[in-house]
Coordinates of C-alpha atoms and ligand atoms in Angstrom, one line a residue:
M18 CA 116.6 139.7 179.7
T19 CA 118.0 136.4 178.4
E20 CA 121.5 137.1 179.6
T21 CA 120.5 137.6 183.2
S22 CA 117.9 134.8 183.2
T23 CA 118.1 132.2 185.9
R24 CA 115.8 129.8 184.1
P25 CA 117.5 126.6 182.9
R26 CA 118.7 126.9 179.3
V27 CA 117.7 124.8 176.3
L28 CA 119.0 124.9 172.8
S29 CA 117.9 123.2 169.6
G30 CA 118.0 123.4 165.8
M31 CA 116.4 121.6 162.8
Q32 CA 118.0 121.3 159.4
P33 CA 116.4 123.4 156.6
S34 CA 116.2 120.3 154.5
G35 CA 113.2 121.3 152.3
E36 CA 111.0 124.1 151.1
S37 CA 108.7 123.6 154.1
L38 CA 108.7 122.1 157.5
H39 CA 106.4 119.0 157.6
L40 CA 103.9 118.0 160.2
G41 CA 106.5 115.7 161.9
N42 CA 108.8 118.7 162.4
Y43 CA 106.0 120.8 163.6
L44 CA 104.3 118.4 166.1
G45 CA 107.4 116.5 167.0
A46 CA 109.7 119.5 167.5
L47 CA 108.4 123.0 167.0
V48 CA 105.4 122.7 169.2
N49 CA 107.6 121.5 172.1
W50 CA 110.1 124.3 171.5
V51 CA 107.2 126.8 171.6
K52 CA 106.0 125.4 174.9
S53 CA 109.5 125.4 176.4
Q54 CA 109.8 129.2 176.0
D55 CA 108.1 130.0 179.3
D56 CA 110.0 127.6 181.5
Y57 CA 113.4 127.8 179.9
E58 CA 115.7 130.4 178.5
A59 CA 115.5 129.0 175.0
L60 CA 117.9 129.3 172.0
F61 CA 116.8 128.0 168.6
F62 CA 118.9 128.2 165.4
I63 CA 119.0 127.1 161.8
P64 CA 121.9 124.9 161.2
D65 CA 122.8 126.1 157.7
M66 CA 126.5 125.0 158.2
H67 CA 125.3 121.5 158.7
A68 CA 123.2 121.8 155.5
I69 CA 126.3 122.2 153.4
T70 CA 127.8 118.9 154.5
V71 CA 125.9 117.7 151.4
P72 CA 125.9 119.7 148.2
Q73 CA 123.4 122.7 148.2
D74 CA 122.3 125.2 145.6
P75 CA 123.4 128.5 147.2
A76 CA 120.3 130.5 146.2
E77 CA 118.1 127.7 147.4
L78 CA 119.9 127.4 150.7
R79 CA 119.6 131.1 151.4
E80 CA 115.9 130.9 150.6
R81 CA 115.4 127.9 152.8
T82 CA 117.1 129.5 155.7
R83 CA 114.8 132.4 155.5
K84 CA 111.7 130.2 155.0
T85 CA 112.7 128.0 158.0
A86 CA 113.2 131.1 160.2
A87 CA 109.8 132.4 159.1
Q88 CA 108.1 129.1 159.9
Y89 CA 109.6 129.0 163.3
I90 CA 108.3 132.5 164.1
A91 CA 104.9 131.8 162.5
G92 CA 104.7 128.6 164.4
G93 CA 105.2 130.4 167.7
I94 CA 108.8 131.1 168.4
D95 CA 108.8 134.5 170.1
V96 CA 111.9 136.4 169.2
H97 CA 111.6 138.6 172.2
K98 CA 111.4 135.7 174.6
S99 CA 113.8 133.4 173.0
T100 CA 116.9 133.7 170.9
L101 CA 116.5 132.8 167.2
F102 CA 119.5 132.8 165.0
V103 CA 121.3 131.4 162.0
Q104 CA 124.3 129.2 162.7
S105 CA 126.6 130.7 160.2
H106 CA 126.0 134.2 161.7
V107 CA 127.9 133.1 164.8
P108 CA 131.5 132.2 163.8
E109 CA 132.2 130.7 167.2
H110 CA 130.4 127.5 166.1
A111 CA 133.1 126.8 163.5
Q112 CA 135.8 127.9 165.9
L113 CA 134.8 125.6 168.7
A114 CA 134.1 122.8 166.3
W115 CA 137.8 122.8 165.3
V116 CA 138.9 122.5 168.9
L117 CA 136.4 119.6 169.5
N118 CA 137.6 117.9 166.3
C119 CA 141.0 117.8 167.9
I120 CA 139.8 116.0 171.0
T121 CA 137.6 113.5 169.2
G122 CA 139.1 110.1 168.3
F123 CA 139.0 109.1 164.6
G124 CA 137.5 105.8 165.7
E125 CA 135.0 107.5 167.9
A126 CA 133.8 109.7 165.0
S127 CA 133.7 106.6 162.8
R128 CA 131.2 105.0 165.0
M129 CA 128.5 107.7 164.5
T130 CA 125.5 105.9 163.0
Q131 CA 124.2 108.9 161.0
F132 CA 127.4 109.1 158.9
K133 CA 127.2 105.3 158.4
D134 CA 123.6 105.5 157.4
K135 CA 124.0 108.5 155.1
T136 CA 127.0 106.9 153.3
A137 CA 125.5 103.4 153.2
K138 CA 124.4 103.8 149.6
G139 CA 127.0 106.0 148.0
G140 CA 129.9 104.8 150.2
A141 CA 132.1 106.9 152.5
E142 CA 134.5 107.6 149.5
S143 CA 132.2 110.1 147.9
A144 CA 131.1 111.8 151.2
S145 CA 132.6 115.1 152.3
V146 CA 134.8 115.3 155.4
G147 CA 132.3 117.9 156.6
L148 CA 129.7 115.1 156.8
F149 CA 132.1 113.1 158.8
T150 CA 132.8 115.9 161.2
Y151 CA 129.1 116.9 161.4
P152 CA 128.7 115.5 165.0
M153 CA 131.6 117.6 166.3
L154 CA 130.0 120.8 164.8
M155 CA 126.8 119.8 166.5
A156 CA 128.6 119.3 169.8
A157 CA 130.0 122.8 169.3
D158 CA 126.5 124.2 168.7
I159 CA 125.4 122.8 172.0
L160 CA 128.4 123.3 174.2
L161 CA 129.0 127.0 173.3
Y162 CA 125.7 127.9 175.1
R163 CA 126.2 125.6 178.2
P164 CA 122.5 124.5 178.0
H165 CA 121.0 122.1 180.5
G166 CA 118.7 120.4 177.9
V167 CA 118.7 119.7 174.2
P168 CA 115.2 118.9 172.9
V169 CA 115.8 116.6 169.9
G170 CA 114.3 113.6 168.2
D171 CA 115.4 110.1 169.0
D172 CA 117.6 110.0 165.9
Q173 CA 119.8 112.7 167.4
R174 CA 120.4 110.9 170.7
Q175 CA 123.8 109.6 169.7
H176 CA 125.0 113.1 168.8
V177 CA 124.0 114.5 172.1
E178 CA 125.7 111.6 173.8
L179 CA 128.9 112.5 171.9
S180 CA 128.5 116.1 173.0
R181 CA 128.4 114.9 176.6
D182 CA 131.5 112.8 176.2
L183 CA 133.4 115.6 174.6
A184 CA 132.3 118.1 177.3
K185 CA 133.4 115.7 180.0
R186 CA 136.7 115.0 178.3
F187 CA 137.5 118.7 177.8
N188 CA 136.5 119.5 181.4
H189 CA 138.8 116.7 182.6
R190 CA 141.8 117.7 180.5
F191 CA 141.5 121.5 180.8
G192 CA 139.4 122.2 183.8
E193 CA 135.6 122.9 184.3
T194 CA 134.4 124.6 181.2
F195 CA 131.3 123.0 179.8
V196 CA 127.9 122.1 181.3
I197 CA 127.1 118.4 180.5
P198 CA 123.9 118.7 178.4
E199 CA 120.9 116.3 178.6
A200 CA 118.9 115.1 175.6
F201 CA 115.2 115.9 176.0
I202 CA 113.6 113.3 173.8
P203 CA 109.8 113.7 173.4
A204 CA 107.4 110.8 174.2
E205 CA 106.3 108.4 171.5
G206 CA 103.1 110.3 170.7
A207 CA 105.0 113.2 169.3
R208 CA 106.3 111.1 166.5
I209 CA 104.4 111.4 163.3
Y210 CA 104.5 108.8 160.6
D211 CA 104.3 108.9 156.8
L212 CA 100.6 108.8 155.6
Q213 CA 101.3 106.3 152.8
N214 CA 103.8 104.2 154.7
P215 CA 102.8 104.6 158.3
T216 CA 105.6 102.4 159.7
S217 CA 108.2 105.0 158.7
K218 CA 108.6 108.4 160.3
M219 CA 107.3 111.3 158.3
S220 CA 110.3 112.6 156.5
K221 CA 111.3 114.6 153.4
S222 CA 113.3 111.7 152.1
A223 CA 110.7 109.0 152.7
S224 CA 108.3 107.7 150.1
G225 CA 106.5 109.9 147.6
P226 CA 105.0 113.3 148.5
G227 CA 101.7 111.7 149.2
G228 CA 102.9 110.7 152.7
L229 CA 103.9 114.1 153.7
I230 CA 102.0 117.1 155.2
N231 CA 103.9 120.3 154.6
L232 CA 103.2 123.5 156.6
M233 CA 103.5 125.5 153.4
D234 CA 101.2 123.4 151.2
D235 CA 97.9 124.5 149.9
P236 CA 95.2 123.5 152.5
K237 CA 93.4 121.6 149.8
I238 CA 96.4 119.4 149.1
T239 CA 96.8 118.8 152.8
A240 CA 93.2 117.7 153.2
K241 CA 93.4 115.5 150.2
R242 CA 96.5 113.7 151.4
I243 CA 94.9 113.0 154.8
K244 CA 91.8 111.7 153.1
S245 CA 94.0 109.4 151.0
A246 CA 96.0 108.2 154.0
V247 CA 96.7 104.4 154.1
T248 CA 94.6 102.7 156.7
D249 CA 93.9 98.9 156.7
A250 CA 91.2 96.5 155.5
E251 CA 89.3 96.5 158.7
T252 CA 86.8 99.2 159.8
V253 CA 87.4 99.5 163.5
I254 CA 89.0 102.7 164.8
A255 CA 91.5 101.5 167.4
H256 CA 94.9 102.4 168.6
D257 CA 97.4 99.6 167.8
R258 CA 100.8 100.6 166.4
E259 CA 101.5 97.0 165.3
S260 CA 98.3 96.0 163.4
K261 CA 96.8 99.4 162.6
P262 CA 99.7 101.8 162.1
G263 CA 97.8 104.1 159.7
V264 CA 94.7 104.6 161.9
T265 CA 97.0 104.9 165.0
N266 CA 99.0 107.7 163.2
L267 CA 95.8 109.6 162.4
L268 CA 94.5 109.2 166.0
E269 CA 97.8 110.5 167.4
I270 CA 97.9 113.5 165.1
L271 CA 94.3 114.3 166.2
S272 CA 95.2 113.7 169.8
T273 CA 98.2 116.0 169.6
L274 CA 96.2 118.8 167.9
T275 CA 93.1 118.6 170.1
G276 CA 94.8 117.7 173.4
K277 CA 92.4 114.9 173.8
P278 CA 93.9 111.6 175.0
V279 CA 93.9 108.8 172.4
D280 CA 91.6 106.6 174.4
V281 CA 89.0 109.4 174.7
L282 CA 89.1 109.7 170.9
V283 CA 88.8 106.0 170.4
A284 CA 85.6 106.0 172.5
E285 CA 84.2 108.9 170.6
Y286 CA 84.8 107.1 167.3
D287 CA 83.1 103.9 168.4
G288 CA 80.9 102.7 165.6
K289 CA 82.1 105.4 163.2
M290 CA 84.1 104.8 160.0
Y291 CA 87.6 105.7 158.9
G292 CA 86.1 108.4 156.7
H293 CA 84.8 110.3 159.7
L294 CA 88.2 110.2 161.4
K295 CA 89.9 111.4 158.3
V296 CA 87.6 114.3 157.8
D297 CA 88.2 115.4 161.4
V298 CA 91.9 115.0 161.2
A299 CA 92.0 117.0 158.0
D300 CA 89.9 119.8 159.6
A301 CA 92.1 119.9 162.7
V302 CA 95.4 119.9 160.7
V303 CA 94.2 122.5 158.2
S304 CA 92.8 124.8 160.8
R305 CA 96.1 124.6 162.8
L306 CA 98.4 125.0 159.8
E307 CA 96.6 127.6 157.8
P308 CA 97.3 130.6 160.1
I309 CA 100.9 129.5 160.3
R310 CA 101.2 129.4 156.5
A311 CA 99.6 132.8 156.2
R312 CA 101.9 134.3 158.8
T313 CA 105.0 132.7 157.2
L314 CA 104.0 134.2 153.8
E315 CA 103.6 137.6 155.5
L316 CA 107.1 137.4 157.1
L317 CA 108.6 136.3 153.8
A318 CA 107.1 139.3 152.0
D319 CA 109.5 141.5 154.1
P320 CA 112.9 139.8 153.9
A321 CA 114.7 142.8 155.3
E322 CA 112.7 142.8 158.5
L323 CA 113.2 139.0 158.8
D324 CA 116.9 139.5 158.3
R325 CA 116.9 142.2 161.0
L326 CA 115.2 139.8 163.5
L327 CA 117.8 137.2 162.7
A328 CA 120.7 139.7 163.1
H329 CA 119.3 140.6 166.5
G330 CA 119.2 136.9 167.4
A331 CA 122.7 136.4 166.3
A332 CA 123.9 139.3 168.4
K333 CA 122.3 137.8 171.5
A334 CA 123.7 134.4 170.7
R335 CA 127.2 135.8 170.1
A336 CA 127.2 137.5 173.5
I337 CA 127.0 134.0 175.1
A338 CA 129.1 132.1 172.5
A339 CA 132.0 134.5 172.5
G340 CA 132.5 134.2 176.3
T341 CA 132.6 130.4 176.1
L342 CA 135.0 130.4 173.1
A343 CA 137.4 132.8 174.8
D344 CA 137.5 130.5 177.8
V345 CA 138.2 127.5 175.6
Y346 CA 140.9 129.2 173.6
D347 CA 142.6 130.3 176.8
K348 CA 142.3 126.8 178.4
V349 CA 143.8 125.0 175.3
G350 CA 146.8 127.4 175.4
F351 CA 146.2 129.8 172.6
L352 CA 147.9 133.2 173.0
P353 CA 145.4 135.9 173.9
P354 CA 144.6 137.9 170.8
L355 CA 145.7 141.5 170.8
G356 CA 143.3 144.3 170.4
P357 CA 143.6 146.6 167.4
V358 CA 147.3 147.5 166.9
D359 CA 148.3 150.9 165.5
Ligands
LIG429 N1 121.4 117.4 163.7 C1 120.1 118.1 163.9 C2 119.1 117.6 162.9 O1 119.4 117.0 161.9 C3 120.3 119.6 163.8 C4 121.2 120.2 164.8 C5 122.5 120.7 164.5 C6 121.0 120.3 166.2 N2 123.0 121.1 165.6 C7 122.2 120.9 166.7 C8 120.0 120.0 167.1 C9 122.4 121.2 168.0 C10 120.2 120.3 168.4 C11 121.4 120.9 168.9 O2 117.9 117.9 163.0

């Protein structure tokens, strides 16, 4: 069904950076992916090749890849509607990345802010070349599938921009090949902040674990963290990102989960205390995440079945990716490969 679809195509991925997705990954990305499945022909993948741009423990990486896949499915990715796969299962990603590396300027790659940020502490000297070429692999991930849209967080905007530049450059040099993809960046409300440090985005690498809500945490821990969230010295429940970032974050989490606009919530909490808001946020978060956690554990209990679903996704992805790569190889002047020779 996906191959013959006339719906516009979207593609996205999220790095399996931890043991669990967090609420920011879920509300900021996964929920939007799930919604997009009806209107778009959607492809979602786990970028395990991007993960090894920094050192990984092999057993842990394998585990995380499965856990991430299970959480995507438990969170609502329908493997019959959409294509869900693991990046390393589709060798065309690495193959196209090489070609794109060869049309990217060294200076151009050096201007990518993520590499600069990630090497700001340790220095570029100790970073891998893989980390440097990360954006070209990401461009390959995208361009192989000729998607119209790439739903990503604001932090990935520059990477999508590079993908567009490389697509245009290739098309110009070698003839029409790639679709120029657009970044679909969610509105501000979808951004979730750290509970202890509500001016920074919720992230694995942020402050301590107290600021983080993980999909796979025990619901009791989740409720406790929300109840200990940093607010401010006042008592008024109001939406103000500048002066009340903690309360604002809680309101936005609740609004995203309940579908109620923030101003409606603010009116409902008129005269109530922070404690009331926290209890309601904790209830809303736990009741949403608990079934996802349970379903994830169920999926992980049968890794062979999970691997089978991923193999099916990889086959669907390859059917698209192989066509694009063959076109690219031909256009750059590679000899056609022979079939089996006897
Ligand atoms: N760089 C993205 C992240 O860190 C993950 C990613 C890799 C991606 N390739 C992609 C996202 C292609 C969208 C499209 O989350």
